PDB file of C-alpha atoms in Angstrom:
ATOM      1  CA  GLN A   1       8.951   5.248 -46.901  1.00 92.00           C
ATOM      2  CA  VAL A   2      10.014   4.155 -50.403  1.00 95.00           C
ATOM      3  CA  GLN A   3      10.584   1.131 -52.315  1.00 97.00           C
ATOM      4  CA  LEU A   4      13.095   0.623 -55.131  1.00 97.00           C
ATOM      5  CA  VAL A   5      12.877  -2.636 -57.473  1.00 97.00           C
ATOM      6  CA  GLU A   6      15.347  -3.029 -59.902  1.00 97.00           C
ATOM      7  CA  SER A   7      15.083  -4.977 -63.420  1.00 96.00           C
ATOM      8  CA  GLY A   8      17.118  -5.647 -66.786  1.00 96.00           C
ATOM      9  CA  GLY A   9      20.113  -7.527 -65.318  1.00 93.00           C
ATOM     10  CA  GLY A  10      21.520 -10.302 -67.557  1.00 97.00           C
ATOM     11  CA  SER A  11      24.665 -11.893 -68.988  1.00 97.00           C
ATOM     12  CA  VAL A  12      26.488 -10.496 -72.255  1.00 98.00           C
ATOM     13  CA  GLN A  13      29.266 -10.325 -73.973  1.00 98.00           C
ATOM     14  CA  ALA A  14      32.185  -7.925 -73.710  1.00 98.00           C
ATOM     15  CA  GLY A  15      31.323  -5.001 -75.709  1.00 98.00           C
ATOM     16  CA  GLY A  16      27.502  -5.358 -75.409  1.00 98.00           C
ATOM     17  CA  SER A  17      24.825  -3.287 -73.805  1.00 98.00           C
ATOM     18  CA  LEU A  18      22.209  -3.553 -71.260  1.00 98.00           C
ATOM     19  CA  ARG A  19      20.031  -1.443 -69.612  1.00 98.00           C
ATOM     20  CA  LEU A  20      18.989  -1.286 -66.071  1.00 98.00           C
ATOM     21  CA  SER A  21      15.542   0.016 -64.639  1.00 98.00           C
ATOM     22  CA  CYS A  22      14.545   0.826 -61.233  1.00 98.00           C
ATOM     23  CA  SER A  23      10.640   1.502 -60.358  1.00 97.00           C
ATOM     24  CA  ALA A  24      10.297   3.481 -57.320  1.00 96.00           C
ATOM     25  CA  SER A  25       6.829   3.651 -55.547  1.00 94.00           C
ATOM     26  CA  GLY A  26       5.586   4.963 -51.999  1.00 93.00           C
ATOM     27  CA  TYR A  27       6.413   8.883 -50.995  1.00 91.00           C
ATOM     28  CA  THR A  28       8.832   9.501 -54.441  1.00 90.00           C
ATOM     29  CA  ASP A  29       8.093  12.828 -54.315  1.00 89.00           C
ATOM     30  CA  SER A  30      10.246  13.130 -51.340  1.00 90.00           C
ATOM     31  CA  LEU A  31      13.537  12.196 -53.052  1.00 93.00           C
ATOM     32  CA  ALA A  32      16.119  14.646 -53.425  1.00 93.00           C
ATOM     33  CA  ILE A  33      19.112  12.148 -55.300  1.00 95.00           C
ATOM     34  CA  MET A  34      19.021   8.933 -56.937  1.00 96.00           C
ATOM     35  CA  GLY A  35      21.744   6.728 -58.328  1.00 97.00           C
ATOM     36  CA  TRP A  36      23.348   3.266 -59.026  1.00 98.00           C
ATOM     37  CA  PHE A  37      26.149   1.543 -57.132  1.00 98.00           C
ATOM     38  CA  ARG A  38      27.647  -1.573 -57.305  1.00 98.00           C
ATOM     39  CA  GLN A  39      29.219  -4.500 -55.682  1.00 98.00           C
ATOM     40  CA  ALA A  40      31.647  -7.161 -57.045  1.00 96.00           C
ATOM     41  CA  PRO A  41      32.528 -10.458 -55.182  1.00 92.00           C
ATOM     42  CA  GLY A  42      35.067  -9.864 -52.695  1.00 94.00           C
ATOM     43  CA  LYS A  43      34.877  -6.018 -53.493  1.00 96.00           C
ATOM     44  CA  GLN A  44      33.651  -2.754 -52.095  1.00 97.00           C
ATOM     45  CA  ARG A  45      30.595  -1.255 -53.230  1.00 98.00           C
ATOM     46  CA  GLU A  46      31.492   1.287 -55.800  1.00 97.00           C
ATOM     47  CA  GLY A  47      28.955   4.518 -56.531  1.00 98.00           C
ATOM     48  CA  VAL A  48      28.471   4.159 -60.731  1.00 98.00           C
ATOM     49  CA  ALA A  49      26.204   6.815 -61.594  1.00 98.00           C
ATOM     50  CA  ARG A  50      24.268   9.571 -59.862  1.00 97.00           C
ATOM     51  CA  ILE A  51      21.374  12.251 -60.850  1.00 95.00           C
ATOM     52  CA  ASP A  52      20.207  14.826 -58.691  1.00 91.00           C
ATOM     53  CA  ARG A  53      16.839  15.693 -59.255  1.00 79.00           C
ATOM     54  CA  GLY A  54      16.497  18.787 -61.077  1.00 74.00           C
ATOM     55  CA  GLY A  55      20.474  18.630 -61.614  1.00 78.00           C
ATOM     56  CA  PRO A  56      23.180  17.032 -63.255  1.00 86.00           C
ATOM     57  CA  ALA A  57      24.630  13.465 -63.623  1.00 94.00           C
ATOM     58  CA  SER A  58      28.253  12.375 -62.494  1.00 95.00           C
ATOM     59  CA  TYR A  59      29.761   9.290 -62.966  1.00 97.00           C
ATOM     60  CA  ALA A  60      32.381   7.216 -61.979  1.00 98.00           C
ATOM     61  CA  ASP A  61      35.651   7.312 -63.818  1.00 97.00           C
ATOM     62  CA  SER A  62      35.417   3.567 -64.734  1.00 97.00           C
ATOM     63  CA  VAL A  63      32.157   4.033 -66.562  1.00 98.00           C
ATOM     64  CA  LYS A  64      32.022   7.556 -67.837  1.00 98.00           C
ATOM     65  CA  GLY A  65      31.439   7.793 -71.547  1.00 97.00           C
ATOM     66  CA  ARG A  66      29.762   4.415 -71.573  1.00 98.00           C
ATOM     67  CA  PHE A  67      27.131   4.494 -68.978  1.00 98.00           C
ATOM     68  CA  THR A  68      24.193   6.915 -68.692  1.00 97.00           C
ATOM     69  CA  ILE A  69      21.987   7.853 -65.865  1.00 97.00           C
ATOM     70  CA  SER A  70      18.128   8.835 -66.459  1.00 95.00           C
ATOM     71  CA  GLU A  71      14.969   9.185 -64.892  1.00 93.00           C
ATOM     72  CA  ASP A  72      11.459   9.446 -66.064  1.00 92.00           C
ATOM     73  CA  ARG A  73       9.799  11.299 -63.202  1.00 87.00           C
ATOM     74  CA  ILE A  74       6.185  10.414 -64.793  1.00 91.00           C
ATOM     75  CA  GLN A  75       6.867   6.785 -64.552  1.00 93.00           C
ATOM     76  CA  ASN A  76       8.916   6.830 -61.207  1.00 93.00           C
ATOM     77  CA  THR A  77      11.717   4.770 -63.002  1.00 96.00           C
ATOM     78  CA  LEU A  78      15.785   5.275 -63.006  1.00 96.00           C
ATOM     79  CA  TYR A  79      17.527   3.936 -65.956  1.00 97.00           C
ATOM     80  CA  LEU A  80      21.023   2.708 -66.372  1.00 98.00           C
ATOM     81  CA  GLN A  81      22.033   2.630 -69.970  1.00 98.00           C
ATOM     82  CA  MET A  82      25.290   0.600 -70.248  1.00 98.00           C
ATOM     83  CA  ASN A  83      27.155   0.544 -73.482  1.00 98.00           C
ATOM     84  CA  ASN A  84      30.386  -1.272 -74.154  1.00 98.00           C
ATOM     85  CA  LEU A  85      30.320  -3.533 -71.132  1.00 98.00           C
ATOM     86  CA  LYS A  86      33.786  -5.057 -69.915  1.00 98.00           C
ATOM     87  CA  THR A  87      34.470  -8.157 -67.991  1.00 97.00           C
ATOM     88  CA  GLU A  88      35.061  -5.890 -64.778  1.00 97.00           C
ATOM     89  CA  ASP A  89      31.676  -4.319 -64.902  1.00 98.00           C
ATOM     90  CA  THR A  90      30.359  -7.899 -63.606  1.00 98.00           C
ATOM     91  CA  ALA A  91      28.699  -6.653 -60.388  1.00 98.00           C
ATOM     92  CA  ALA A  92      25.356  -6.643 -58.427  1.00 98.00           C
ATOM     93  CA  TYR A  93      23.746  -3.476 -58.964  1.00 98.00           C
ATOM     94  CA  TYR A  94      21.712  -1.605 -56.910  1.00 98.00           C
ATOM     95  CA  CYS A  95      19.575   1.248 -57.043  1.00 98.00           C
ATOM     96  CA  ALA A  96      19.449   4.044 -54.253  1.00 98.00           C
ATOM     97  CA  ALA A  97      17.898   7.089 -53.299  1.00 97.00           C
ATOM     98  CA  ASP A  98      17.920   9.725 -50.568  1.00 96.00           C
ATOM     99  CA  PRO A  99      15.340  12.219 -49.537  1.00 95.00           C
ATOM    100  CA  SER A 100      18.090  14.450 -48.385  1.00 93.00           C
ATOM    101  CA  PHE A 101      21.095  16.252 -50.824  1.00 90.00           C
ATOM    102  CA  ARG A 102      23.976  14.534 -50.233  1.00 89.00           C
ATOM    103  CA  PRO A 103      27.493  16.334 -51.293  1.00 89.00           C
ATOM    104  CA  GLY A 104      30.566  14.812 -52.402  1.00 87.00           C
ATOM    105  CA  GLY A 105      29.307  13.111 -56.091  1.00 92.00           C
ATOM    106  CA  VAL A 106      29.140   9.887 -56.792  1.00 95.00           C
ATOM    107  CA  GLY A 107      30.876   8.159 -54.044  1.00 95.00           C
ATOM    108  CA  THR A 108      27.830   8.956 -51.811  1.00 95.00           C
ATOM    109  CA  VAL A 109      25.714   6.641 -53.753  1.00 97.00           C
ATOM    110  CA  PRO A 110      26.530   3.264 -51.244  1.00 97.00           C
ATOM    111  CA  TYR A 111      25.395   5.351 -48.381  1.00 96.00           C
ATOM    112  CA  PHE A 112      21.844   6.652 -49.637  1.00 96.00           C
ATOM    113  CA  TYR A 113      18.955   5.993 -47.408  1.00 96.00           C
ATOM    114  CA  TYR A 114      17.182   3.609 -49.713  1.00 97.00           C
ATOM    115  CA  SER A 115      18.665   1.057 -52.036  1.00 97.00           C
ATOM    116  CA  GLY A 116      16.891  -1.736 -53.829  1.00 97.00           C
ATOM    117  CA  GLN A 117      17.413  -5.573 -54.009  1.00 97.00           C
ATOM    118  CA  GLY A 118      20.033  -5.505 -56.638  1.00 97.00           C
ATOM    119  CA  ALA A 119      20.199  -6.700 -60.397  1.00 97.00           C
ATOM    120  CA  GLN A 120      23.384  -9.127 -61.319  1.00 98.00           C
ATOM    121  CA  VAL A 121      25.270  -7.984 -64.291  1.00 98.00           C
ATOM    122  CA  THR A 122      27.646 -10.727 -65.789  1.00 98.00           C
ATOM    123  CA  VAL A 123      29.858  -9.953 -68.598  1.00 98.00           C
ATOM    124  CA  SER A 124      32.113 -12.906 -70.570  1.00 97.00           C
ATOM    125  CA  SER A 125      34.950 -12.361 -72.717  1.00 94.00           C
TER     126      SER A 125
END
């Protein structure tokens, strides 16, 4: 089993920055891929960023050039640096991980086997 705990959410004005962290514990060596997805009220879950362990990162078009996913394997922590935030980025953000490789890119992140409890990000104009 793997446990994921997000932190770092909050409120920020448009144009500002936030960094989300996801602390992983348990059988983390089993994980093949990790990522972030978000869900705004009344909307479907949206894959935001994905990183294949030992491989490349990929991003949703809506965040490309503004968000950066990274991981610290020693600390078992996943990060999402969010810059130039927009009001449409307001959502609950979830960390996710899967022990199996899933083809299909960032759109698969909401379907990963493990996910955290979420961290709220609110961007005001």
